[in-house]
C-alpha positions as a Markdown table, in Angstrom:
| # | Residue | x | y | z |
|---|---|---|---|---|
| 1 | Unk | 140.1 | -78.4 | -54.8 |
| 2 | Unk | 138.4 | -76.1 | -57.2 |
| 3 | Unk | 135.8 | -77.8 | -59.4 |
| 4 | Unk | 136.2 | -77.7 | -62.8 |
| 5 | Unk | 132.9 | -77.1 | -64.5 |
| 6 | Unk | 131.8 | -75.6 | -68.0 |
| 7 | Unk | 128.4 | -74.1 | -68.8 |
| 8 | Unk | 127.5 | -75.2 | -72.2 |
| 9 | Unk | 124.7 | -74.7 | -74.4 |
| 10 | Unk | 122.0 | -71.9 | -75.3 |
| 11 | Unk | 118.3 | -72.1 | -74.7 |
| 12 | Unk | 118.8 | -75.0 | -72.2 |
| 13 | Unk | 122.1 | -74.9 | -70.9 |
| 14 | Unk | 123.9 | -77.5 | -69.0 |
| 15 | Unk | 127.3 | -78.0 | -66.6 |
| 16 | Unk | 129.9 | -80.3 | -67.1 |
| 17 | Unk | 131.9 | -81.0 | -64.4 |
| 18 | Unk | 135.6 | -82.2 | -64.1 |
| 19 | Unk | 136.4 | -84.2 | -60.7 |
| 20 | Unk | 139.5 | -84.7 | -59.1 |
| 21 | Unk | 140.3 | -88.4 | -58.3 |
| 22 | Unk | 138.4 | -88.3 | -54.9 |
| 23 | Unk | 136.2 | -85.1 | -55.4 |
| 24 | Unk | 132.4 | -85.0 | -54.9 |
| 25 | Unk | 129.6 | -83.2 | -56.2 |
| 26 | Unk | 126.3 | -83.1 | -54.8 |
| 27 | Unk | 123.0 | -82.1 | -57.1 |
| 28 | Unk | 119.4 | -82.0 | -56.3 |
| 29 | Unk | 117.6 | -84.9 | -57.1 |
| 30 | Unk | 116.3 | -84.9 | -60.8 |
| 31 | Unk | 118.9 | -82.4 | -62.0 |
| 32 | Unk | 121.5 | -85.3 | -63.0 |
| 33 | Unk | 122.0 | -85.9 | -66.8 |
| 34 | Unk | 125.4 | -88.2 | -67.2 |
| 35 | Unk | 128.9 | -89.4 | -65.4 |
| 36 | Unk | 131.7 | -91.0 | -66.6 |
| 37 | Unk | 131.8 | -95.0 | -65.2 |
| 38 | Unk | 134.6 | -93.8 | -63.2 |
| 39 | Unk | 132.1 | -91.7 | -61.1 |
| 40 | Unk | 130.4 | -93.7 | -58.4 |
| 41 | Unk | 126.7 | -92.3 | -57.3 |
| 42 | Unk | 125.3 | -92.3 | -53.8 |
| 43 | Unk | 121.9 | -91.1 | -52.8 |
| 44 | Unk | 121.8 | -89.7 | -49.3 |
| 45 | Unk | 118.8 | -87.3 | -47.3 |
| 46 | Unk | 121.2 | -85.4 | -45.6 |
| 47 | Unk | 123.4 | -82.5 | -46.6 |
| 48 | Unk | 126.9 | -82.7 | -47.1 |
| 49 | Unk | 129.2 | -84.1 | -44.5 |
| 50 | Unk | 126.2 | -86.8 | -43.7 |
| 51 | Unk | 126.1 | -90.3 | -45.0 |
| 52 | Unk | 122.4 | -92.2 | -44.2 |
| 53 | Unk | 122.5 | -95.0 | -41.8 |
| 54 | Unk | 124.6 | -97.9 | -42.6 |
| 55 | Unk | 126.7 | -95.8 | -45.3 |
| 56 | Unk | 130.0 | -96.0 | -45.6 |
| 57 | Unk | 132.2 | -93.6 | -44.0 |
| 58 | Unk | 131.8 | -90.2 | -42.9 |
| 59 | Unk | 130.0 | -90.9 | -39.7 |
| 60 | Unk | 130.9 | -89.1 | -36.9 |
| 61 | Unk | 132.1 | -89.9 | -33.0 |
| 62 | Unk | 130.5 | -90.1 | -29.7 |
| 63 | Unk | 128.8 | -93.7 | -30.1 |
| 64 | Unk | 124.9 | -94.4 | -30.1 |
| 65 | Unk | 125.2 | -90.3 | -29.1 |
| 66 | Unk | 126.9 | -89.2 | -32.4 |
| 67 | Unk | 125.0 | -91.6 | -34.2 |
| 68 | Unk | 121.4 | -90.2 | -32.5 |
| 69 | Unk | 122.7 | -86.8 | -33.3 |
| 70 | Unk | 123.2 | -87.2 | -36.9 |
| 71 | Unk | 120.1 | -88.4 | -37.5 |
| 72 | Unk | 118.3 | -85.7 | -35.5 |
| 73 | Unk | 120.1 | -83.5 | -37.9 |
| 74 | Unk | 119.8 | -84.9 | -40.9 |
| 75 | Unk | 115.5 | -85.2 | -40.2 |
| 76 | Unk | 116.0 | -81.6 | -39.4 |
| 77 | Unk | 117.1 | -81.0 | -42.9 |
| 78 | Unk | 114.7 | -83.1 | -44.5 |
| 79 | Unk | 111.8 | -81.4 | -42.7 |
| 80 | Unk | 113.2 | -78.0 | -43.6 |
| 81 | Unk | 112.9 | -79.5 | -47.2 |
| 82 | Unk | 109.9 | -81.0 | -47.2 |
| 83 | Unk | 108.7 | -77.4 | -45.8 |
| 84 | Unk | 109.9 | -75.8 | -48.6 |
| 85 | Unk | 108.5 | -78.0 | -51.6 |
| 86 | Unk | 112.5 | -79.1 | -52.2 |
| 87 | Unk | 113.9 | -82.5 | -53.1 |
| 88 | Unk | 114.1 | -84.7 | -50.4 |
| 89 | Unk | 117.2 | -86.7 | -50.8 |
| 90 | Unk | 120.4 | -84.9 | -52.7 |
| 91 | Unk | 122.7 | -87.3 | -55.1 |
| 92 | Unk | 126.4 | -87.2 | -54.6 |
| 93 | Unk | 129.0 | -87.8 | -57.3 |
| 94 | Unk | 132.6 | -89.0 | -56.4 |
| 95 | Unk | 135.6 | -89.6 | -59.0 |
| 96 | Unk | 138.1 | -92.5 | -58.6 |
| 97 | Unk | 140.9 | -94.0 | -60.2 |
| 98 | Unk | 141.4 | -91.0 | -62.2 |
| 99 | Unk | 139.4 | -87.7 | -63.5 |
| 100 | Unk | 135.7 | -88.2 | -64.4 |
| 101 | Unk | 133.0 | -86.1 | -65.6 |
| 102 | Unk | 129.1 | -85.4 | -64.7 |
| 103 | Unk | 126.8 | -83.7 | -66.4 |
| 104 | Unk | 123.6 | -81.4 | -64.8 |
| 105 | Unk | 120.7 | -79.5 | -65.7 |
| 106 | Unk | 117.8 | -77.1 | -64.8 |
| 107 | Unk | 114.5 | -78.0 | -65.3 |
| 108 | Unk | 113.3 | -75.3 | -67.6 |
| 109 | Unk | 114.9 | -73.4 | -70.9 |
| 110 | Unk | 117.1 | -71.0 | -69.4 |
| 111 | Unk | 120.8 | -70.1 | -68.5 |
| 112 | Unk | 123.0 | -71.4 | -65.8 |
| 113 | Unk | 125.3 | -69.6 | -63.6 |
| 114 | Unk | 128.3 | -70.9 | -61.5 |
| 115 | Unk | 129.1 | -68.8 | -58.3 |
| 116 | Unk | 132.4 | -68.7 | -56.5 |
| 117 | Unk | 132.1 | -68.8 | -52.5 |
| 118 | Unk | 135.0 | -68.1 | -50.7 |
| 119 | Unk | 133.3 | -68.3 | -47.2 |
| 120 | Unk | 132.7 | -64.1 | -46.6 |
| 121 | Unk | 128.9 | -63.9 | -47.9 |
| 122 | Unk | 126.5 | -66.6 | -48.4 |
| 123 | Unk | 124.7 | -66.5 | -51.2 |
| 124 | Unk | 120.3 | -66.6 | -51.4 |
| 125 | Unk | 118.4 | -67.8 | -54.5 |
| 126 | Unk | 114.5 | -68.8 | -55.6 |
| 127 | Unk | 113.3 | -72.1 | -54.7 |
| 128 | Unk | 114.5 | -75.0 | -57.4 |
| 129 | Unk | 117.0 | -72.5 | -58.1 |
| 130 | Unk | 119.8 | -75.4 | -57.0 |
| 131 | Unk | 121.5 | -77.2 | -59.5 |
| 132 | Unk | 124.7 | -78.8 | -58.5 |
| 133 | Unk | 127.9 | -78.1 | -55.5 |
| 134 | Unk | 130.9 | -79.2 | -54.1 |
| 135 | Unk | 130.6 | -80.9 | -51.0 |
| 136 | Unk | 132.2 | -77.7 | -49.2 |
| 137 | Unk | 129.2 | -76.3 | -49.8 |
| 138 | Unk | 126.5 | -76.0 | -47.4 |
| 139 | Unk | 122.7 | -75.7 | -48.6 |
| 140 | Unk | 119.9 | -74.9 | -46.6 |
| 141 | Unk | 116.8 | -72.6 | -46.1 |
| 142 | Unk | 115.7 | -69.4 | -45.3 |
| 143 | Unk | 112.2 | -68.0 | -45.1 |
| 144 | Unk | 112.8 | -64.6 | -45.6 |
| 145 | Unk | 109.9 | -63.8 | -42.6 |
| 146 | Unk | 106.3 | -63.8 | -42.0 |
| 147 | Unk | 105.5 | -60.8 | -43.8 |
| 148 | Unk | 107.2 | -61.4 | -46.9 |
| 149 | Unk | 105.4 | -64.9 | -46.7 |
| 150 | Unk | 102.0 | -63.7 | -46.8 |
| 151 | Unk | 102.8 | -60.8 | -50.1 |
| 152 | Unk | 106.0 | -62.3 | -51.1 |
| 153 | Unk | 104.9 | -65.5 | -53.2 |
| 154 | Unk | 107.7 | -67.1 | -54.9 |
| 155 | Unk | 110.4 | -64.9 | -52.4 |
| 156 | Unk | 109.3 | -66.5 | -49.2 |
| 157 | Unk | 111.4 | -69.6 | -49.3 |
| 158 | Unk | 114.9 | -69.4 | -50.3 |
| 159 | Unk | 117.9 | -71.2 | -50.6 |
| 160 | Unk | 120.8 | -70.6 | -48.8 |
| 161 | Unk | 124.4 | -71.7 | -49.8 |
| 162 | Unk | 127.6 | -71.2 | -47.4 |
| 163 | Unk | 131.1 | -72.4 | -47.1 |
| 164 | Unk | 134.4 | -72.6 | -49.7 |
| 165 | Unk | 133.6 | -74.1 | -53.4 |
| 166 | Unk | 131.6 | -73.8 | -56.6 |
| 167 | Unk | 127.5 | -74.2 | -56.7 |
| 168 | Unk | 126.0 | -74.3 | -59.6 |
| 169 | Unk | 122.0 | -72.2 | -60.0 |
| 170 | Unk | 119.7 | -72.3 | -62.9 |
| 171 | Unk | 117.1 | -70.3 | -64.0 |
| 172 | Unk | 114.2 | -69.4 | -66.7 |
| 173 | Unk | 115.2 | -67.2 | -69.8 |
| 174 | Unk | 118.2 | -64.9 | -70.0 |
| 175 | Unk | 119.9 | -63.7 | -66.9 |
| 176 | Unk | 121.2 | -60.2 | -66.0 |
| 177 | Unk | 123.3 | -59.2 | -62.9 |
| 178 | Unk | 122.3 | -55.7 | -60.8 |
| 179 | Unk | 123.8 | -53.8 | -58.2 |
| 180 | Unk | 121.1 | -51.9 | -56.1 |
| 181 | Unk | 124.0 | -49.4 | -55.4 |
| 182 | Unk | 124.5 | -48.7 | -58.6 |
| 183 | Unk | 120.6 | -47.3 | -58.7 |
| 184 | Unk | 120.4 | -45.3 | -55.8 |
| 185 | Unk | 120.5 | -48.1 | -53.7 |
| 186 | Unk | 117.0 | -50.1 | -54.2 |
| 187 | Unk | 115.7 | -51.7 | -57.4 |
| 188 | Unk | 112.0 | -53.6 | -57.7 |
| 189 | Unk | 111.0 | -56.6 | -59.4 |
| 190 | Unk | 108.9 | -59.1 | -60.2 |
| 191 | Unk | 108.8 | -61.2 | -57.4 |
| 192 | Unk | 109.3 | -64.2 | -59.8 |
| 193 | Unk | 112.4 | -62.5 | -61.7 |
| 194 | Unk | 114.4 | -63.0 | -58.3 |
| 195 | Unk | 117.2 | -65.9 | -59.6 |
| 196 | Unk | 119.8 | -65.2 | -56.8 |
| 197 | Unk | 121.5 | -62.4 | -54.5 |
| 198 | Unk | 124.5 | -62.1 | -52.2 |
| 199 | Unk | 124.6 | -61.6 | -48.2 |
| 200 | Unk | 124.3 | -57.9 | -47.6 |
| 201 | Unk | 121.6 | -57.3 | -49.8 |
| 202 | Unk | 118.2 | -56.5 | -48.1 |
| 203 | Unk | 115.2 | -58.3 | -49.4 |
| 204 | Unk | 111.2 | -57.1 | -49.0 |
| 205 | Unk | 108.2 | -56.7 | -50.4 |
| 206 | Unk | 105.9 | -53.2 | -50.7 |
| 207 | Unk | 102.2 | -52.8 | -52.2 |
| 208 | Unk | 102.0 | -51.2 | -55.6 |
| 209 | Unk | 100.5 | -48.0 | -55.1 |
| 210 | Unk | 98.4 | -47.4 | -52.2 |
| 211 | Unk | 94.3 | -47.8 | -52.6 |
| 212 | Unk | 93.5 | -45.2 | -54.6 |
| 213 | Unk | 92.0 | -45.8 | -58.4 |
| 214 | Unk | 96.2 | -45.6 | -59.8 |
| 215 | Unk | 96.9 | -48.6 | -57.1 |
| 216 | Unk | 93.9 | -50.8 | -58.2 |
| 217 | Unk | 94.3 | -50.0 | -61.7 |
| 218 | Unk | 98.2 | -51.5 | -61.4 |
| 219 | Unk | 97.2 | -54.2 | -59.5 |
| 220 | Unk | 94.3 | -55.3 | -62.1 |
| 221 | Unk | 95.5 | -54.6 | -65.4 |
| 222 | Unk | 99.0 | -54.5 | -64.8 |
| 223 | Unk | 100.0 | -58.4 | -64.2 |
| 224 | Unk | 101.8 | -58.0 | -61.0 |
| 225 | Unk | 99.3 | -58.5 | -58.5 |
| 226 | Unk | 99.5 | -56.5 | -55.7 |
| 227 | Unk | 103.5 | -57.0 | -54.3 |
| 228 | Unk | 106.5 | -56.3 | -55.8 |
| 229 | Unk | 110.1 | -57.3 | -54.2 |
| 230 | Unk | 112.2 | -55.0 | -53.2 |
| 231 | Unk | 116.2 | -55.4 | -53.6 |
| 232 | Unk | 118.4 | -52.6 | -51.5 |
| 233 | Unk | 122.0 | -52.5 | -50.6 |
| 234 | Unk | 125.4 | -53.2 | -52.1 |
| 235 | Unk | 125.9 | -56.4 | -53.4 |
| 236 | Unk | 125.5 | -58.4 | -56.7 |
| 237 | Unk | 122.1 | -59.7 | -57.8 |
| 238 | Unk | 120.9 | -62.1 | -60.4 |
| 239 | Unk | 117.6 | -61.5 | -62.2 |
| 240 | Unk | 116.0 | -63.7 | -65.3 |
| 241 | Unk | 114.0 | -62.7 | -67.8 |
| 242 | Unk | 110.7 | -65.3 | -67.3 |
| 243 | Unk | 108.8 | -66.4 | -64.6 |
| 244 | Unk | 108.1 | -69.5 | -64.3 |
| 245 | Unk | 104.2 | -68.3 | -63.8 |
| 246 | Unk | 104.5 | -66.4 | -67.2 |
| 247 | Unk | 105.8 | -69.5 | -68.8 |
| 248 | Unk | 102.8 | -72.0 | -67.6 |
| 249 | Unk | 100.1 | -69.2 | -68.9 |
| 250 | Unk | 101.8 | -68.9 | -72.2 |
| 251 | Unk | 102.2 | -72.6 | -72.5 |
| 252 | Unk | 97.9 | -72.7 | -71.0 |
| 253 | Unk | 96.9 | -70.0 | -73.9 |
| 254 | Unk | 99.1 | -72.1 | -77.0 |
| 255 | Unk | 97.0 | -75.1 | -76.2 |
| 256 | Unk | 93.7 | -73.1 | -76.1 |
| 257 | Unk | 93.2 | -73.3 | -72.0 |
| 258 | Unk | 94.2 | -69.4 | -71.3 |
| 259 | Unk | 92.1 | -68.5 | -68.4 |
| 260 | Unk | 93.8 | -65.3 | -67.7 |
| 261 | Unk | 91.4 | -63.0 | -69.4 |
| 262 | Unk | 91.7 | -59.6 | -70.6 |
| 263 | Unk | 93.4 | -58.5 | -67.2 |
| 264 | Unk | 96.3 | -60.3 | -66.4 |
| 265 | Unk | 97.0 | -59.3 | -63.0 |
| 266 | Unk | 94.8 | -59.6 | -59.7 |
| 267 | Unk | 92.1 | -61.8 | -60.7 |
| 268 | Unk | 94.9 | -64.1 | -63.1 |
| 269 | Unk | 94.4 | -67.7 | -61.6 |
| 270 | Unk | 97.9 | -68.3 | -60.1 |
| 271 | Unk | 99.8 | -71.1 | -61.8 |
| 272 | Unk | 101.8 | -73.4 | -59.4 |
């Protein structure tokens, strides 16, 4: 079953969803706003197709050895979140006795996007990106690799969604979408402008400039730092317009606590 959602809204947009009698939902914990009394809610620590011990249904065969396999997996997940910084326990929505309605939201003025998998790419995003899926959608994490880690900052740990069905991202300011093919093959951003990207495309991260007096003087003064991502291949990508970085300093500076200074770039405290 398709699920029925509408984005609504402007500055802080939100998604409605329409469920089927018997359809489920699952949304990061903290990104639920309403359901209809028809829609029963069930908070679990696995992913979907997991129930916690002593839930009701779903659990698979094999005895104590199914049972001792599906919690290995399950505090595989949860340790793979806890890694990341993610939400530890997911909340999952389920019509009945007719068609009922939920309601979710990001966590910071900005649009939302619903994307369509039909099991042929997977689909990466930022960290927190996640709002809401079907439960024929699988979520998990990538690290995109050791040395993207160390210069990547907010790229390093992504999400990572597979499967059939509708999830539901979120992001900070206006979005626009990019093919790297349709710029010579490779675009650069702000490592904090990343929202989401499909299977296919490459992701990396290069120095600006090398060490010469042009390098440091983009890394000083020019408020990137010293990395920018890289984006190559032929696939869509979805960029937004504030970081959340930019955000915290302009919201530091309003109530007179701006300790950026005149520079703005390498020697900017980092906001997290």
């Amino acid at each position: 079953m398709t699920l029925q959602q509408q984005i609504v809204g402007n500055a802080m947009q939100m998604a409605v969803c329409t469920l089927n009698p018997g359809q489920t939902v699952y949304c990061e914990a903290g990104k639920f706003l309403f359901k209809t009394a028809n829609v029963s809610m069930e908070t679990r620590l696995g992913g979907p197709g997991t129930r916690n011990a002593g839930g009701a249904g779903g659990q698979q065969g094999g005895g104590m050895g199914g049972l001792l396999r599906q919690a290995m997996g399950t505090a595989m997940q949860v340790g793979q979140r806890a890694l990341a910084g993610e939400s530890l326990a997911f909340q999952y929505f389920t019509a009945s006795g007719g068609e009922g309605t939920v309601g979710f939201a990001g966590v910071l003025p900005g649009e939302m996007r619903a994307l369509e998998l039909d099991g042929s790419r997977a689909w990466f995003a930022e960290k927190d990106a996640f709002v809401a899926a079907e439960e024929t959608v699988q979520f998990g994490i990538a690290f995109a690799g050791g040395r993207q880690g160390m210069s990547g900052g907010e790229g390093f740990i992504l999400e990572k969604f597979t499967g059939h069905g509708t999830v539901v991202i979120a992001g900070a300011g206006n979005f626009i979408d990019l093919n790297p093919a349709d710029f010579g093959g490779r675009i650069e951003v702000d490592t904090g402008c990343i929202v989401a990207f499909e299977e296919g495309i490459q992701y990396g991260v290069q120095r600006i400039g090398g060490l010469n007096r042009q390098g440091i003087m983009n890394a000083v003064f020019g408020g990137e730092g010293l990395s920018l991502a890289t984006l190559e291949g032929n696939g869509r990508v979805i960029l937004q317009s504030m970081t959340i970085e930019g955000l915290a300093n302009a919201l530091k500076k309003a109530q007179g606590g701006d300790k950026q200074g005149p520079t703005g770039g390498l020697f900017s405290p980092h906001v997290g």
